[in-house]
PDB file of C-alpha atoms and ligand atoms in Angstrom:
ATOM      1  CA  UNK A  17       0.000   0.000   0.000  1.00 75.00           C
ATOM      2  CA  UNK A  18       0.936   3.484  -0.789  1.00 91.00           C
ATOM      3  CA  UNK A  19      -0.273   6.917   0.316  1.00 96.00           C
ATOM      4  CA  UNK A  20      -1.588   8.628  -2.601  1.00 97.00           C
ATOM      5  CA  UNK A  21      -1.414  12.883  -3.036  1.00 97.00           C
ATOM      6  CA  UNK A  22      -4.622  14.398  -2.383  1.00 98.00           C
ATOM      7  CA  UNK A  23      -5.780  17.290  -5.258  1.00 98.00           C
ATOM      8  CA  UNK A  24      -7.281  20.328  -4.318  1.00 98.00           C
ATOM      9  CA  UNK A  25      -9.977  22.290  -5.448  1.00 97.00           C
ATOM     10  CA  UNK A  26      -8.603  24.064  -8.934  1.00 96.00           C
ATOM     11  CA  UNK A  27      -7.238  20.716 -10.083  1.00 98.00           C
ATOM     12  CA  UNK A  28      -8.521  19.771 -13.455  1.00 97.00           C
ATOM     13  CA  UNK A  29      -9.693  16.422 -12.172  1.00 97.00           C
ATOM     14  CA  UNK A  30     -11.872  17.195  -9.588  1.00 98.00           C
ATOM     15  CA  UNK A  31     -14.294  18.894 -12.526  1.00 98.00           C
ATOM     16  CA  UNK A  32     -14.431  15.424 -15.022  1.00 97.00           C
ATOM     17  CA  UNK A  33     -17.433  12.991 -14.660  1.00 98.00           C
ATOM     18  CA  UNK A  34     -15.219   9.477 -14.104  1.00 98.00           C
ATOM     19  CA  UNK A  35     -15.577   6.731 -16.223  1.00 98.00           C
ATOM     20  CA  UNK A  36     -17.439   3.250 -14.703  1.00 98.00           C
ATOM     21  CA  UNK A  37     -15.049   0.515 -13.364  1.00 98.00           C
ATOM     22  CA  UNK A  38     -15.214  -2.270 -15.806  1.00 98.00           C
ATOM     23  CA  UNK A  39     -11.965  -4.612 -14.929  1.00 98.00           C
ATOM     24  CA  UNK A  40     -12.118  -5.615 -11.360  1.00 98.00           C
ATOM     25  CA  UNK A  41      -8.291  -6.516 -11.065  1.00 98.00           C
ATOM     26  CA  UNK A  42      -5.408  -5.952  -9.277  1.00 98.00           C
ATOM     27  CA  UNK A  43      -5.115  -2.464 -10.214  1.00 97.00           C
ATOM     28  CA  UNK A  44      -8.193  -1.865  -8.536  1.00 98.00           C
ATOM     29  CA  UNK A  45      -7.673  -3.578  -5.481  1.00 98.00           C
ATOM     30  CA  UNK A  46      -4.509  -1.610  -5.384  1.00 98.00           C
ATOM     31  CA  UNK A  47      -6.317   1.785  -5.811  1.00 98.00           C
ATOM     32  CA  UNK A  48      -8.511   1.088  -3.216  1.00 98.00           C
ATOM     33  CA  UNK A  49      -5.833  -0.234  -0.944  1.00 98.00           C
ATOM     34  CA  UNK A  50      -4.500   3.065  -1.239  1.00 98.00           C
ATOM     35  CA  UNK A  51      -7.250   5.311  -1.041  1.00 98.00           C
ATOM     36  CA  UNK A  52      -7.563   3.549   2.242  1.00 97.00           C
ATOM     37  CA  UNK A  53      -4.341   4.155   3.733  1.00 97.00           C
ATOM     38  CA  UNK A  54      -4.673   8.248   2.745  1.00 98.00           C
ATOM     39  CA  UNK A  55      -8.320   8.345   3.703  1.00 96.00           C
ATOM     40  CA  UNK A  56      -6.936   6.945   7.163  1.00 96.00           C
ATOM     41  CA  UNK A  57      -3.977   9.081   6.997  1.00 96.00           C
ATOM     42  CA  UNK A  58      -5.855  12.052   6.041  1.00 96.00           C
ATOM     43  CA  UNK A  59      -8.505  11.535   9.184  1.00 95.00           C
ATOM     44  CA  UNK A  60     -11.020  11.994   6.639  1.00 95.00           C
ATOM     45  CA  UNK A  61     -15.045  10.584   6.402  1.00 95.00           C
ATOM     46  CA  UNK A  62     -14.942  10.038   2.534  1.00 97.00           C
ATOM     47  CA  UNK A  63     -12.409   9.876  -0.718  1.00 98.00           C
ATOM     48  CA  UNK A  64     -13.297   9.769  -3.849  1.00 98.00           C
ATOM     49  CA  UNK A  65     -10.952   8.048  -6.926  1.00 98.00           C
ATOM     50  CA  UNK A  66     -10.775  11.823  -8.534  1.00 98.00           C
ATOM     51  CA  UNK A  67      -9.346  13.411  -5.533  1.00 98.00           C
ATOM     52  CA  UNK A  68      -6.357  11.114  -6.008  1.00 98.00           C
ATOM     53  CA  UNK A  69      -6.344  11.810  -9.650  1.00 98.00           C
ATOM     54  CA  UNK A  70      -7.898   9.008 -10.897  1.00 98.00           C
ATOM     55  CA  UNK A  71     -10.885   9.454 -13.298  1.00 98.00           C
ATOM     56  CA  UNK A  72     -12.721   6.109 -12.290  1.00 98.00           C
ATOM     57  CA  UNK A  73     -15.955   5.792 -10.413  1.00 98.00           C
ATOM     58  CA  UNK A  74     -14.413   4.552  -7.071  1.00 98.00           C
ATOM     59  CA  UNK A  75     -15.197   6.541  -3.502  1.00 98.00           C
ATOM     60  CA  UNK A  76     -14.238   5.005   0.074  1.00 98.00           C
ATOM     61  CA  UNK A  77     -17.303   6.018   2.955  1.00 98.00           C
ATOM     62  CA  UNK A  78     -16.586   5.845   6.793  1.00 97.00           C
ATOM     63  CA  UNK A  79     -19.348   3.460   7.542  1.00 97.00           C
ATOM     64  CA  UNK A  80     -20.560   4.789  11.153  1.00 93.00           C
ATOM     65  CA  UNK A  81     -22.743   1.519  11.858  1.00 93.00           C
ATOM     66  CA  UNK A  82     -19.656  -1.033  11.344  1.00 92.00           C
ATOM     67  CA  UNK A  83     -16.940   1.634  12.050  1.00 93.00           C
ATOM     68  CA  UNK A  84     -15.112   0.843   8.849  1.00 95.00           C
ATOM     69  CA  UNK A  85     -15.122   2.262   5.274  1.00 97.00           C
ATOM     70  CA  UNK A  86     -17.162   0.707   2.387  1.00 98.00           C
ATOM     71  CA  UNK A  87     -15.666   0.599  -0.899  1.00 98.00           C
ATOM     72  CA  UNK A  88     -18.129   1.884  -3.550  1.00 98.00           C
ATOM     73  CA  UNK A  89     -17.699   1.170  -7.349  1.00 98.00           C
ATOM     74  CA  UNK A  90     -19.979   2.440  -9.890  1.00 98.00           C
ATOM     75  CA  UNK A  91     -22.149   3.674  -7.150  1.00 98.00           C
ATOM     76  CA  UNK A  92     -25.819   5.056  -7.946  1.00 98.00           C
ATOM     77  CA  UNK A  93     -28.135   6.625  -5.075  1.00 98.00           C
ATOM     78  CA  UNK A  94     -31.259   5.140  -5.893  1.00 98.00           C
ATOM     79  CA  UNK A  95     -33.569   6.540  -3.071  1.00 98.00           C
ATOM     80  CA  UNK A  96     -33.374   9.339  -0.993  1.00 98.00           C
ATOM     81  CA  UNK A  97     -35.872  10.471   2.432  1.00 98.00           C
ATOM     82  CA  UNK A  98     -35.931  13.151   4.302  1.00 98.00           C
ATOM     83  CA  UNK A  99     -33.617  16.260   4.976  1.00 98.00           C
ATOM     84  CA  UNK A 100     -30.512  16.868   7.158  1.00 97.00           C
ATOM     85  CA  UNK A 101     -28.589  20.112   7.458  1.00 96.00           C
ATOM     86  CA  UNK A 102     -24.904  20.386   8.901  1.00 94.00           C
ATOM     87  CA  UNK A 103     -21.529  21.115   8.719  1.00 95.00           C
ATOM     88  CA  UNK A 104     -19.426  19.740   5.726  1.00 96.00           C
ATOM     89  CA  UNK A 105     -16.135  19.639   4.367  1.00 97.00           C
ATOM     90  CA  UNK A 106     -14.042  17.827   1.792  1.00 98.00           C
ATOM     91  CA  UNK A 107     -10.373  16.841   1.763  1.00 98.00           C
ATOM     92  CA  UNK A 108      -9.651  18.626  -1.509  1.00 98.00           C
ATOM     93  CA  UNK A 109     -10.983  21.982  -0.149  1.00 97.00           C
ATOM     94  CA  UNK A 110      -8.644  22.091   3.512  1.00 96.00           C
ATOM     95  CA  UNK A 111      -9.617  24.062   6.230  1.00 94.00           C
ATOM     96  CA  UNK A 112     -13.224  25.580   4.694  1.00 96.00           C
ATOM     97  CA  UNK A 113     -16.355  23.955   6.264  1.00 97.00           C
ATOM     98  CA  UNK A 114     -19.881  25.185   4.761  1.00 97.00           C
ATOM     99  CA  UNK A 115     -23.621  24.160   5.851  1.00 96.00           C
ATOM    100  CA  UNK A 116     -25.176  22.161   3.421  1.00 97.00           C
ATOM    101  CA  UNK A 117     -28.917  20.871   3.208  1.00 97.00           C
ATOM    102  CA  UNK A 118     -28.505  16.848   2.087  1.00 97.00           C
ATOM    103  CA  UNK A 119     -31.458  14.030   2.082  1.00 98.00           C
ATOM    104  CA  UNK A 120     -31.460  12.308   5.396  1.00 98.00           C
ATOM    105  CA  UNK A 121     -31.400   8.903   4.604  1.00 98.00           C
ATOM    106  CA  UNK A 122     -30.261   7.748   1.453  1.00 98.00           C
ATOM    107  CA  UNK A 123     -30.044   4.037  -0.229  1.00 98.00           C
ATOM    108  CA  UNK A 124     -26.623   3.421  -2.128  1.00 98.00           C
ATOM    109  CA  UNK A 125     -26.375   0.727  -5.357  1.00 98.00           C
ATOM    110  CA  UNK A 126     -22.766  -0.322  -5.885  1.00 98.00           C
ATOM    111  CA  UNK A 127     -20.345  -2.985  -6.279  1.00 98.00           C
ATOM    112  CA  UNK A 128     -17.711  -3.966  -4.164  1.00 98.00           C
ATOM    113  CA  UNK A 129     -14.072  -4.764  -5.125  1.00 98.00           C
ATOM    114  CA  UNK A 130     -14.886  -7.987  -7.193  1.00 98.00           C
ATOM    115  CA  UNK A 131     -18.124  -6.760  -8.993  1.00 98.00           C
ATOM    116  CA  UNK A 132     -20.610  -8.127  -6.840  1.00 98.00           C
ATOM    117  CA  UNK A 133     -23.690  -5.515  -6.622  1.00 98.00           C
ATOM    118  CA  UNK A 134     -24.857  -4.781  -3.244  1.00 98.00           C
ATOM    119  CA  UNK A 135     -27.247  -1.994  -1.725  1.00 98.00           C
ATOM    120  CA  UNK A 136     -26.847   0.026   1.503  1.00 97.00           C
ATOM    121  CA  UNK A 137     -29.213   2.459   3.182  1.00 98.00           C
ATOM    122  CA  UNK A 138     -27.830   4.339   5.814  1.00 98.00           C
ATOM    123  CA  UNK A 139     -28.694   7.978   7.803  1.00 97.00           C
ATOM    124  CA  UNK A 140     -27.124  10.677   9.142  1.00 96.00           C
ATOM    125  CA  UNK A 141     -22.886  11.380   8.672  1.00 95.00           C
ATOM    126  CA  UNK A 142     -23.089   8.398   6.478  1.00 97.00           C
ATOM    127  CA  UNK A 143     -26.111   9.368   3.934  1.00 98.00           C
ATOM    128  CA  UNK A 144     -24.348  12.317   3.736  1.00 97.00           C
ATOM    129  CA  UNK A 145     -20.685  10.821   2.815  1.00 98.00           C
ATOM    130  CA  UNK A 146     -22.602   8.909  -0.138  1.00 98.00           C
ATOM    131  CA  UNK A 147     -23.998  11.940  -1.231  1.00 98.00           C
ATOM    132  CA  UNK A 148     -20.954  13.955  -0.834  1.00 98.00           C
ATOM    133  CA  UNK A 149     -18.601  11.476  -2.339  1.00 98.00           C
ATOM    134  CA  UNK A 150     -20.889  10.463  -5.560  1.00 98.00           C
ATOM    135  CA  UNK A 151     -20.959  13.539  -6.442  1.00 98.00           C
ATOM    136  CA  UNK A 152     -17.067  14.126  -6.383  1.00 98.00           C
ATOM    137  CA  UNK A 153     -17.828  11.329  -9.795  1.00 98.00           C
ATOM    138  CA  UNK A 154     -19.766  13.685 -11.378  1.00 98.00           C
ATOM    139  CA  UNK A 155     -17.333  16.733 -10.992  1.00 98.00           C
ATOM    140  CA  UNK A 156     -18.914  18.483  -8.201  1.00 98.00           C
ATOM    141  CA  UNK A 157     -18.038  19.959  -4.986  1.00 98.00           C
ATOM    142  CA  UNK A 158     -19.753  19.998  -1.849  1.00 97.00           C
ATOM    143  CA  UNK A 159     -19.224  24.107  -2.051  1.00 96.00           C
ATOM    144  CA  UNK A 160     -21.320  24.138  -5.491  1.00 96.00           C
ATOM    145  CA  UNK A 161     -24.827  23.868  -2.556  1.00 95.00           C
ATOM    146  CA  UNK A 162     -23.408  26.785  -0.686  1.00 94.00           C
ATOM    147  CA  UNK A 163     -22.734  30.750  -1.145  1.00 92.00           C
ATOM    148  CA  UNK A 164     -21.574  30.948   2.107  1.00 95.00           C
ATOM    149  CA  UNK A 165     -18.091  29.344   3.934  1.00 96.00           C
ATOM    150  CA  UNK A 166     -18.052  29.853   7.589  1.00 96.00           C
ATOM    151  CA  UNK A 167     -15.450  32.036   9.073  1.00 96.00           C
ATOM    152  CA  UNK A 168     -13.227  30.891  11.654  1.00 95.00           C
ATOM    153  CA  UNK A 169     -15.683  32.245  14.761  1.00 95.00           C
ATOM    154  CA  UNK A 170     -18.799  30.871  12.776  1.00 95.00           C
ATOM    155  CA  UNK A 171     -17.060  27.658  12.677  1.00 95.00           C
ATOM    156  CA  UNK A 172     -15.729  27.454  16.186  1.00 95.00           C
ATOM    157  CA  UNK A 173     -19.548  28.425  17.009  1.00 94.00           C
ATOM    158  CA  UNK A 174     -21.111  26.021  15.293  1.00 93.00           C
ATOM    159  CA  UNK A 175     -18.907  23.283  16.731  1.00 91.00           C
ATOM    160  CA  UNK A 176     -19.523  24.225  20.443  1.00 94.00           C
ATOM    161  CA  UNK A 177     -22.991  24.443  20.019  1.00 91.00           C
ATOM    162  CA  UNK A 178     -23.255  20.805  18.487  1.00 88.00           C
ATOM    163  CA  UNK A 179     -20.932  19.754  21.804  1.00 87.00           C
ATOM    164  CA  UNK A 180     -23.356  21.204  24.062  1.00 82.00           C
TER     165      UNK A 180
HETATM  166 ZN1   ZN B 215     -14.877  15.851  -0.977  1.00 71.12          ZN
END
């Protein structure tokens, strides 16, 4: 395994819509071997194959209900309920956090490592990873649903009052 370097926002490839996984090989495995080890490295929720410049439709999602990440290729959201609204960031954007309105719960098609389809529905942090990391396939960022980054004092705010 291998860390990987994380692109930032301004990068060419974080604006592409990724190509499907097709080959489930070694090279594969190996990405997402690696996009472990920097998602763990990084202390981050989500990755997504662009951020580590690789135009494929690959994302790793902490998990919250098994404490581990689930690795997501070719992943569709096929149903959505409900609405959450909290803080987000994104690896590729460091140190600006934003409030952004996501579906609540959300149900996740995908296939794992070897090509077998599965579905997940999860809530909460987690709904919102899927969302936030699918989208990184389709050339978006999380700051494309807001006009407004907290400052520094909204953000050290916002964080006490969720601790209270
Ligand atoms: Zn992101």
């Amino acid at each position: 395994m291998a860390l990987r370097n994380i692109v930032l926002q301004g990068d060419a490839c974080l604006s592409k819509v990724c190509r499907p996984v097709t080959e489930f090989n070694s090279r594969l495995h190996q990405l997402l071997d690696d996009m472990r080890e920097t998602l763990i490295e990084a202390n981050g929720a989500g990755l997504a194959a662009p951020q580590v410049g690789v135009l494929r439709r690959v994302c790793l999602v902490l998990d919250e209900e098994n404490d581990d990440f689930v690795e997501l290729i070719n992943p569709e959201i096929i149903d959505q309920q409900g609405e959450q609204t909290g803080l987000e960031g994104c690896l590729s954007i460091p140190g600006q956090y934003a409030i952004v309105t996501r579906p609540n719960r959300v149900r996740v098609r995908a296939q794992d490592r070897n090509g077998k389809t599965f579905e997940l529905e999860r809530e909460g942090l987690t709904a919102r990873a899927f969302c936030h990391e699918t989208e990184h396939l389709d050339g978006h960022l999380f700051v494309e649903h807001t006009d407004h980054i907290l400052t520094d004092e909204e953000l050290q705010a916002y964080i006490e009052q969720e601790e209270e």
